[in-house]
Amino acid sequence: MAILLFLLKWLELRFVVFDHLFEIYAGIISVIFMVLGAWVMHHFQQKKQEKENARKEMVAIPELGLSQREMEVLELMSQGYTNQQIADKLFLSIHTIKTHGSNLFVKLDVKNRTQALIKAKELEILE
């Protein structure tokens, strides 16, 4: 009896699958394309980010003599962090951050943070 019941359920499943074969194939293909699209987007986004980072390093460091740490401080300044918050994020003392800030002002030939950020955007160091 159990075998007969199993056979009936199996046949019922086969007929359901055959009745909806097109929908099943379309669903499988759409999932494949969705996964492929997500992978391609991630791949190109990662390459774009690498290009932007390389461009920032190539432009900023030779022309202005900015160090990598000064670039990090400048980026955090552009995000609106205070000196204390930048120090906490980079695990440095606040005096070191102020020194990096002063060096940035000299190298960018500006007087304050706002001018430094404006000049950095003009020079395409920041976006």
PDB file of C-alpha atoms in Angstrom:
ATOM      1  CA  MET A   1       0.000   0.000   0.000  1.00  0.00           C
ATOM      2  CA  ALA A   2       2.809   2.415   0.891  1.00  0.00           C
ATOM      3  CA  ILE A   3       4.563   1.659  -2.372  1.00  0.00           C
ATOM      4  CA  LEU A   4       1.381   2.368  -4.312  1.00  0.00           C
ATOM      5  CA  LEU A   5       0.918   5.650  -2.439  1.00  0.00           C
ATOM      6  CA  PHE A   6       4.539   6.625  -3.128  1.00  0.00           C
ATOM      7  CA  LEU A   7       4.094   5.740  -6.825  1.00  0.00           C
ATOM      8  CA  LEU A   8       0.951   7.883  -7.076  1.00  0.00           C
ATOM      9  CA  LYS A   9       2.670  10.870  -5.420  1.00  0.00           C
ATOM     10  CA  TRP A  10       5.667  10.458  -7.723  1.00  0.00           C
ATOM     11  CA  LEU A  11       3.451  10.339 -10.823  1.00  0.00           C
ATOM     12  CA  GLU A  12       1.510  13.367  -9.592  1.00  0.00           C
ATOM     13  CA  LEU A  13       4.767  15.261  -9.125  1.00  0.00           C
ATOM     14  CA  ARG A  14       5.935  14.299 -12.630  1.00  0.00           C
ATOM     15  CA  PHE A  15       2.691  15.583 -14.167  1.00  0.00           C
ATOM     16  CA  VAL A  16       2.923  18.840 -12.211  1.00  0.00           C
ATOM     17  CA  VAL A  17       6.501  19.276 -13.395  1.00  0.00           C
ATOM     18  CA  PHE A  18       5.588  18.525 -17.014  1.00  0.00           C
ATOM     19  CA  ASP A  19       2.584  20.862 -16.852  1.00  0.00           C
ATOM     20  CA  HIS A  20       4.758  23.724 -15.589  1.00  0.00           C
ATOM     21  CA  LEU A  21       8.012  22.897 -17.343  1.00  0.00           C
ATOM     22  CA  PHE A  22       8.286  26.281 -19.102  1.00  0.00           C
ATOM     23  CA  GLU A  23       7.768  28.196 -15.848  1.00  0.00           C
ATOM     24  CA  ILE A  24      10.383  26.089 -14.080  1.00  0.00           C
ATOM     25  CA  TYR A  25      12.952  26.664 -16.850  1.00  0.00           C
ATOM     26  CA  ALA A  26      12.175  30.401 -16.929  1.00  0.00           C
ATOM     27  CA  GLY A  27      12.615  30.601 -13.154  1.00  0.00           C
ATOM     28  CA  ILE A  28      15.948  28.779 -13.249  1.00  0.00           C
ATOM     29  CA  ILE A  29      17.227  30.966 -16.092  1.00  0.00           C
ATOM     30  CA  SER A  30      16.123  34.167 -14.325  1.00  0.00           C
ATOM     31  CA  VAL A  31      17.934  33.128 -11.132  1.00  0.00           C
ATOM     32  CA  ILE A  32      21.091  32.358 -13.140  1.00  0.00           C
ATOM     33  CA  PHE A  33      20.989  35.777 -14.825  1.00  0.00           C
ATOM     34  CA  MET A  34      20.320  37.533 -11.515  1.00  0.00           C
ATOM     35  CA  VAL A  35      23.360  35.890  -9.907  1.00  0.00           C
ATOM     36  CA  LEU A  36      25.473  36.620 -12.992  1.00  0.00           C
ATOM     37  CA  GLY A  37      24.390  40.281 -12.970  1.00  0.00           C
ATOM     38  CA  ALA A  38      25.228  40.667  -9.294  1.00  0.00           C
ATOM     39  CA  TRP A  39      28.657  39.128  -9.842  1.00  0.00           C
ATOM     40  CA  VAL A  40      29.409  41.379 -12.845  1.00  0.00           C
ATOM     41  CA  MET A  41      28.279  44.481 -10.931  1.00  0.00           C
ATOM     42  CA  HIS A  42      30.471  43.573  -7.960  1.00  0.00           C
ATOM     43  CA  HIS A  43      33.438  42.878 -10.250  1.00  0.00           C
ATOM     44  CA  PHE A  44      33.192  46.220 -12.075  1.00  0.00           C
ATOM     45  CA  GLN A  45      32.513  48.167  -8.871  1.00  0.00           C
ATOM     46  CA  GLN A  46      35.648  46.690  -7.313  1.00  0.00           C
ATOM     47  CA  LYS A  47      37.760  47.592 -10.363  1.00  0.00           C
ATOM     48  CA  LYS A  48      36.341  51.132 -10.361  1.00  0.00           C
ATOM     49  CA  GLN A  49      37.226  51.551  -6.681  1.00  0.00           C
ATOM     50  CA  GLU A  50      40.772  50.281  -7.294  1.00  0.00           C
ATOM     51  CA  LYS A  51      41.179  52.747 -10.186  1.00  0.00           C
ATOM     52  CA  GLU A  52      39.964  55.655  -8.069  1.00  0.00           C
ATOM     53  CA  ASN A  53      42.325  54.772  -5.231  1.00  0.00           C
ATOM     54  CA  ALA A  54      45.253  54.452  -7.639  1.00  0.00           C
ATOM     55  CA  ARG A  55      44.363  57.767  -9.300  1.00  0.00           C
ATOM     56  CA  LYS A  56      44.220  59.539  -5.940  1.00  0.00           C
ATOM     57  CA  GLU A  57      47.618  58.188  -4.979  1.00  0.00           C
ATOM     58  CA  MET A  58      49.152  59.031  -8.362  1.00  0.00           C
ATOM     59  CA  VAL A  59      47.798  62.596  -8.431  1.00  0.00           C
ATOM     60  CA  ALA A  60      48.176  63.656  -4.828  1.00  0.00           C
ATOM     61  CA  ILE A  61      51.468  62.236  -3.689  1.00  0.00           C
ATOM     62  CA  PRO A  62      53.890  63.384  -6.429  1.00  0.00           C
ATOM     63  CA  GLU A  63      52.414  66.829  -7.128  1.00  0.00           C
ATOM     64  CA  LEU A  64      51.780  67.971  -3.574  1.00  0.00           C
ATOM     65  CA  GLY A  65      53.988  65.646  -1.596  1.00  0.00           C
ATOM     66  CA  LEU A  66      51.072  64.341   0.485  1.00  0.00           C
ATOM     67  CA  SER A  67      51.770  61.239   2.511  1.00  0.00           C
ATOM     68  CA  GLN A  68      49.353  58.329   2.655  1.00  0.00           C
ATOM     69  CA  ARG A  69      48.455  59.223   6.255  1.00  0.00           C
ATOM     70  CA  GLU A  70      47.762  62.842   5.254  1.00  0.00           C
ATOM     71  CA  MET A  71      45.444  61.532   2.543  1.00  0.00           C
ATOM     72  CA  GLU A  72      43.598  59.439   5.137  1.00  0.00           C
ATOM     73  CA  VAL A  73      43.250  62.456   7.425  1.00  0.00           C
ATOM     74  CA  LEU A  74      42.008  64.604   4.523  1.00  0.00           C
ATOM     75  CA  GLU A  75      39.388  62.013   3.565  1.00  0.00           C
ATOM     76  CA  LEU A  76      38.146  61.784   7.136  1.00  0.00           C
ATOM     77  CA  MET A  77      38.020  65.581   7.329  1.00  0.00           C
ATOM     78  CA  SER A  78      35.874  65.578   4.191  1.00  0.00           C
ATOM     79  CA  GLN A  79      33.458  63.195   5.909  1.00  0.00           C
ATOM     80  CA  GLY A  80      32.994  65.751   8.697  1.00  0.00           C
ATOM     81  CA  TYR A  81      34.940  64.076  11.492  1.00  0.00           C
ATOM     82  CA  THR A  82      36.503  66.192  14.237  1.00  0.00           C
ATOM     83  CA  ASN A  83      40.195  65.916  15.074  1.00  0.00           C
ATOM     84  CA  GLN A  84      39.378  63.744  18.086  1.00  0.00           C
ATOM     85  CA  GLN A  85      37.192  61.403  16.009  1.00  0.00           C
ATOM     86  CA  ILE A  86      39.920  61.119  13.360  1.00  0.00           C
ATOM     87  CA  ALA A  87      42.472  60.338  16.064  1.00  0.00           C
ATOM     88  CA  ASP A  88      40.207  57.621  17.469  1.00  0.00           C
ATOM     89  CA  LYS A  89      39.581  56.115  14.027  1.00  0.00           C
ATOM     90  CA  LEU A  90      43.271  56.033  13.060  1.00  0.00           C
ATOM     91  CA  PHE A  91      44.499  55.088  16.546  1.00  0.00           C
ATOM     92  CA  LEU A  92      46.707  58.184  16.775  1.00  0.00           C
ATOM     93  CA  SER A  93      46.964  61.016  19.266  1.00  0.00           C
ATOM     94  CA  ILE A  94      45.058  64.214  18.647  1.00  0.00           C
ATOM     95  CA  HIS A  95      48.374  66.097  18.451  1.00  0.00           C
ATOM     96  CA  THR A  96      49.509  63.863  15.583  1.00  0.00           C
ATOM     97  CA  ILE A  97      46.247  64.565  13.743  1.00  0.00           C
ATOM     98  CA  LYS A  98      46.721  68.304  14.261  1.00  0.00           C
ATOM     99  CA  THR A  99      50.261  67.995  12.885  1.00  0.00           C
ATOM    100  CA  HIS A 100      48.970  66.156   9.805  1.00  0.00           C
ATOM    101  CA  GLY A 101      46.310  68.855   9.430  1.00  0.00           C
ATOM    102  CA  SER A 102      48.904  71.627   9.634  1.00  0.00           C
ATOM    103  CA  ASN A 103      51.067  69.840   7.064  1.00  0.00           C
ATOM    104  CA  LEU A 104      48.027  69.538   4.788  1.00  0.00           C
ATOM    105  CA  PHE A 105      47.319  73.262   5.098  1.00  0.00           C
ATOM    106  CA  VAL A 106      50.915  74.107   4.166  1.00  0.00           C
ATOM    107  CA  LYS A 107      51.053  71.690   1.226  1.00  0.00           C
ATOM    108  CA  LEU A 108      47.666  72.804  -0.117  1.00  0.00           C
ATOM    109  CA  ASP A 109      48.500  76.470   0.597  1.00  0.00           C
ATOM    110  CA  VAL A 110      45.328  77.121   2.606  1.00  0.00           C
ATOM    111  CA  LYS A 111      44.445  78.541   6.019  1.00  0.00           C
ATOM    112  CA  ASN A 112      41.695  76.216   7.343  1.00  0.00           C
ATOM    113  CA  ARG A 113      39.848  72.908   6.901  1.00  0.00           C
ATOM    114  CA  THR A 114      37.138  74.324   4.664  1.00  0.00           C
ATOM    115  CA  GLN A 115      39.649  75.810   2.248  1.00  0.00           C
ATOM    116  CA  ALA A 116      41.642  72.566   2.322  1.00  0.00           C
ATOM    117  CA  LEU A 117      38.589  70.533   1.357  1.00  0.00           C
ATOM    118  CA  ILE A 118      37.611  72.961  -1.401  1.00  0.00           C
ATOM    119  CA  LYS A 119      41.135  72.914  -2.827  1.00  0.00           C
ATOM    120  CA  ALA A 120      41.316  69.106  -2.593  1.00  0.00           C
ATOM    121  CA  LYS A 121      38.088  68.839  -4.578  1.00  0.00           C
ATOM    122  CA  GLU A 122      39.363  71.327  -7.158  1.00  0.00           C
ATOM    123  CA  LEU A 123      42.542  69.252  -7.557  1.00  0.00           C
ATOM    124  CA  GLU A 124      40.359  66.112  -7.794  1.00  0.00           C
ATOM    125  CA  ILE A 125      42.048  64.542  -4.795  1.00  0.00           C
ATOM    126  CA  LEU A 126      38.612  64.117  -3.212  1.00  0.00           C
ATOM    127  CA  GLU A 127      35.283  63.536  -4.879  1.00  0.00           C
TER     128      GLU A 127
END
